[in-house]
Amino acid sequence: MFKKTLVPVDGSETAWRALNNALEIGKKFESEILVVNVIQPYNNAALLAVPLDHATINQGNSELEKVGDKVLELAKEMVGSYPHKVEYDMEVGHPSERIIALSKKVEAHAIVLGSRGLSGIAEFFLGSVSSKVSQYATVPVLIVK
């Protein structure tokens, strides 16, 4: 049942707990783990129509990619000597949409994610990533607090 598990990480404490839970479950089921970090790029709409020039937006997006790389590096350290296959991926877009699409693309059997991430006030108004993933995913979702 849990032969391939997708684990989104964003650097939050609950994401790290989710990764640890996925690794423990994975050891029991000999699961392949796909760790993904989703960066949501800046654009004028996301900044509530604050006008920024193209260079400023590109610089911000570049910084987000660097942070995403760091998060994946930390995940690799946490995974350590996990005895089964582990892959790492960075996606760009809205987190819940990318997580759901990626789970279908890689034919994941389950998604394990933290209940609260680092997304801030926008998610308060739009609904949390974990809530949307659990509502729209076509595979079992474990939400870790």
Tab-separated table of C-alpha atoms in Angstrom:
chain	number	residue	atom	x	y	z
A	1	MET	CA	0.000	0.000	0.000
A	2	PHE	CA	2.778	2.480	0.834
A	3	LYS	CA	5.322	1.478	-1.811
A	4	LYS	CA	5.838	5.079	-2.977
A	5	THR	CA	5.261	7.979	-0.597
A	6	LEU	CA	5.355	11.671	-1.471
A	7	VAL	CA	6.581	13.945	1.333
A	8	PRO	CA	6.359	17.724	0.783
A	9	VAL	CA	8.782	19.710	2.956
A	10	ASP	CA	8.992	23.474	3.434
A	11	GLY	CA	11.388	23.761	6.360
A	12	SER	CA	8.656	23.966	8.995
A	13	GLU	CA	8.722	21.875	12.147
A	14	THR	CA	5.630	19.909	11.117
A	15	ALA	CA	7.187	19.140	7.715
A	16	TRP	CA	10.221	17.617	9.439
A	17	ARG	CA	7.942	15.560	11.685
A	18	ALA	CA	6.062	14.408	8.579
A	19	LEU	CA	9.333	13.362	6.942
A	20	ASN	CA	10.340	11.407	10.047
A	21	ASN	CA	6.942	9.680	10.107
A	22	ALA	CA	7.192	8.843	6.406
A	23	LEU	CA	10.638	7.328	6.948
A	24	GLU	CA	9.387	5.178	9.836
A	25	ILE	CA	6.391	3.988	7.821
A	26	GLY	CA	8.659	3.496	4.820
A	27	LYS	CA	10.994	1.198	6.732
A	28	LYS	CA	8.070	-1.070	7.573
A	29	PHE	CA	6.674	-1.142	4.028
A	30	GLU	CA	10.026	-0.873	2.172
A	31	SER	CA	8.735	2.319	0.578
A	32	GLU	CA	10.329	4.559	-1.975
A	33	ILE	CA	10.215	8.159	-0.714
A	34	LEU	CA	9.910	11.250	-2.894
A	35	VAL	CA	10.752	14.421	-0.970
A	36	VAL	CA	9.515	17.576	-2.680
A	37	ASN	CA	9.848	21.264	-1.950
A	38	VAL	CA	7.357	23.541	-3.709
A	39	ILE	CA	8.290	27.154	-4.197
A	40	GLN	CA	5.595	29.640	-5.030
A	41	PRO	CA	7.165	32.346	-7.172
A	42	TYR	CA	6.445	35.999	-6.717
A	43	ASN	CA	4.219	37.693	-9.221
A	44	ASN	CA	2.238	40.897	-9.119
A	45	ALA	CA	-1.010	39.131	-8.182
A	46	ALA	CA	0.623	37.331	-5.269
A	47	LEU	CA	1.901	40.624	-3.927
A	48	LEU	CA	-1.622	42.070	-3.784
A	49	ALA	CA	-1.035	44.258	-6.828
A	50	VAL	CA	2.026	46.012	-5.428
A	51	PRO	CA	3.840	47.051	-8.606
A	52	LEU	CA	7.388	45.683	-8.766
A	53	ASP	CA	9.711	45.685	-11.723
A	54	HIS	CA	10.666	42.471	-13.474
A	55	ALA	CA	14.234	42.472	-12.081
A	56	THR	CA	12.975	42.668	-8.485
A	57	ILE	CA	10.568	39.782	-9.054
A	58	ASN	CA	13.311	37.654	-10.664
A	59	GLN	CA	15.669	38.357	-7.774
A	60	GLY	CA	12.988	37.308	-5.281
A	61	ASN	CA	12.303	34.111	-7.229
A	62	SER	CA	16.024	33.332	-7.324
A	63	GLU	CA	16.195	33.702	-3.549
A	64	LEU	CA	13.201	31.369	-3.149
A	65	GLU	CA	15.013	28.732	-5.220
A	66	LYS	CA	18.078	29.032	-2.979
A	67	VAL	CA	15.902	28.536	0.096
A	68	GLY	CA	14.245	25.542	-1.580
A	69	ASP	CA	17.663	24.024	-2.284
A	70	LYS	CA	18.619	24.490	1.371
A	71	VAL	CA	15.403	22.827	2.528
A	72	LEU	CA	16.118	19.823	0.296
A	73	GLU	CA	19.700	19.666	1.607
A	74	LEU	CA	18.367	19.550	5.167
A	75	ALA	CA	15.940	16.824	4.126
A	76	LYS	CA	18.838	14.770	2.714
A	77	GLU	CA	20.622	15.079	6.049
A	78	MET	CA	17.501	13.945	7.918
A	79	VAL	CA	16.971	10.981	5.600
A	80	GLY	CA	20.519	9.816	6.285
A	81	SER	CA	20.962	6.125	5.633
A	82	TYR	CA	17.356	5.261	4.822
A	83	PRO	CA	17.614	1.760	3.323
A	84	HIS	CA	15.323	2.284	0.332
A	85	LYS	CA	15.173	4.581	-2.686
A	86	VAL	CA	14.799	8.311	-1.982
A	87	GLU	CA	14.407	11.023	-4.601
A	88	TYR	CA	14.345	14.798	-4.195
A	89	ASP	CA	12.465	17.273	-6.343
A	90	MET	CA	11.707	20.978	-6.451
A	91	GLU	CA	8.449	22.145	-7.982
A	92	VAL	CA	7.331	25.656	-8.843
A	93	GLY	CA	3.736	26.771	-8.419
A	94	HIS	CA	0.951	26.732	-5.885
A	95	PRO	CA	1.905	24.154	-3.231
A	96	SER	CA	-1.341	22.180	-2.968
A	97	GLU	CA	-1.810	22.059	-6.749
A	98	ARG	CA	1.781	20.942	-7.375
A	99	ILE	CA	1.644	18.301	-4.620
A	100	ILE	CA	-1.567	16.795	-5.995
A	101	ALA	CA	-0.322	16.884	-9.603
A	102	LEU	CA	3.029	15.367	-8.655
A	103	SER	CA	1.380	12.581	-6.656
A	104	LYS	CA	-0.550	11.608	-9.796
A	105	LYS	CA	2.467	11.983	-12.091
A	106	VAL	CA	4.740	9.729	-10.009
A	107	GLU	CA	1.864	7.389	-9.084
A	108	ALA	CA	2.409	7.855	-5.361
A	109	HIS	CA	0.535	5.515	-3.059
A	110	ALA	CA	0.363	8.020	-0.207
A	111	ILE	CA	1.178	11.605	0.770
A	112	VAL	CA	2.595	12.468	4.197
A	113	LEU	CA	2.709	16.171	5.058
A	114	GLY	CA	2.758	18.549	7.976
A	115	SER	CA	-0.411	20.199	9.211
A	116	ARG	CA	1.026	23.718	9.231
A	117	GLY	CA	3.730	25.114	7.007
A	118	LEU	CA	5.481	28.412	6.538
A	119	SER	CA	2.996	29.883	4.079
A	120	GLY	CA	1.656	32.727	6.209
A	121	ILE	CA	-1.449	34.866	5.983
A	122	ALA	CA	-2.363	34.016	2.390
A	123	GLU	CA	-3.099	30.440	3.442
A	124	PHE	CA	-5.291	31.714	6.282
A	125	PHE	CA	-7.623	33.234	3.711
A	126	LEU	CA	-7.271	30.605	0.983
A	127	GLY	CA	-7.228	27.448	3.123
A	128	SER	CA	-4.230	25.452	4.242
A	129	VAL	CA	-2.154	23.338	1.900
A	130	SER	CA	-2.735	20.219	3.996
A	131	SER	CA	-6.488	20.795	3.930
A	132	LYS	CA	-6.584	21.153	0.145
A	133	VAL	CA	-4.295	18.188	-0.415
A	134	SER	CA	-6.399	15.964	1.834
A	135	GLN	CA	-9.565	17.108	0.098
A	136	TYR	CA	-8.426	16.659	-3.516
A	137	ALA	CA	-5.756	13.947	-3.459
A	138	THR	CA	-6.686	10.590	-4.931
A	139	VAL	CA	-4.415	8.651	-2.544
A	140	PRO	CA	-4.351	8.355	1.247
A	141	VAL	CA	-3.033	11.459	3.011
A	142	LEU	CA	-1.406	11.437	6.442
A	143	ILE	CA	-1.345	14.875	8.066
A	144	VAL	CA	1.208	15.126	10.858
A	145	LYS	CA	0.821	17.691	13.657
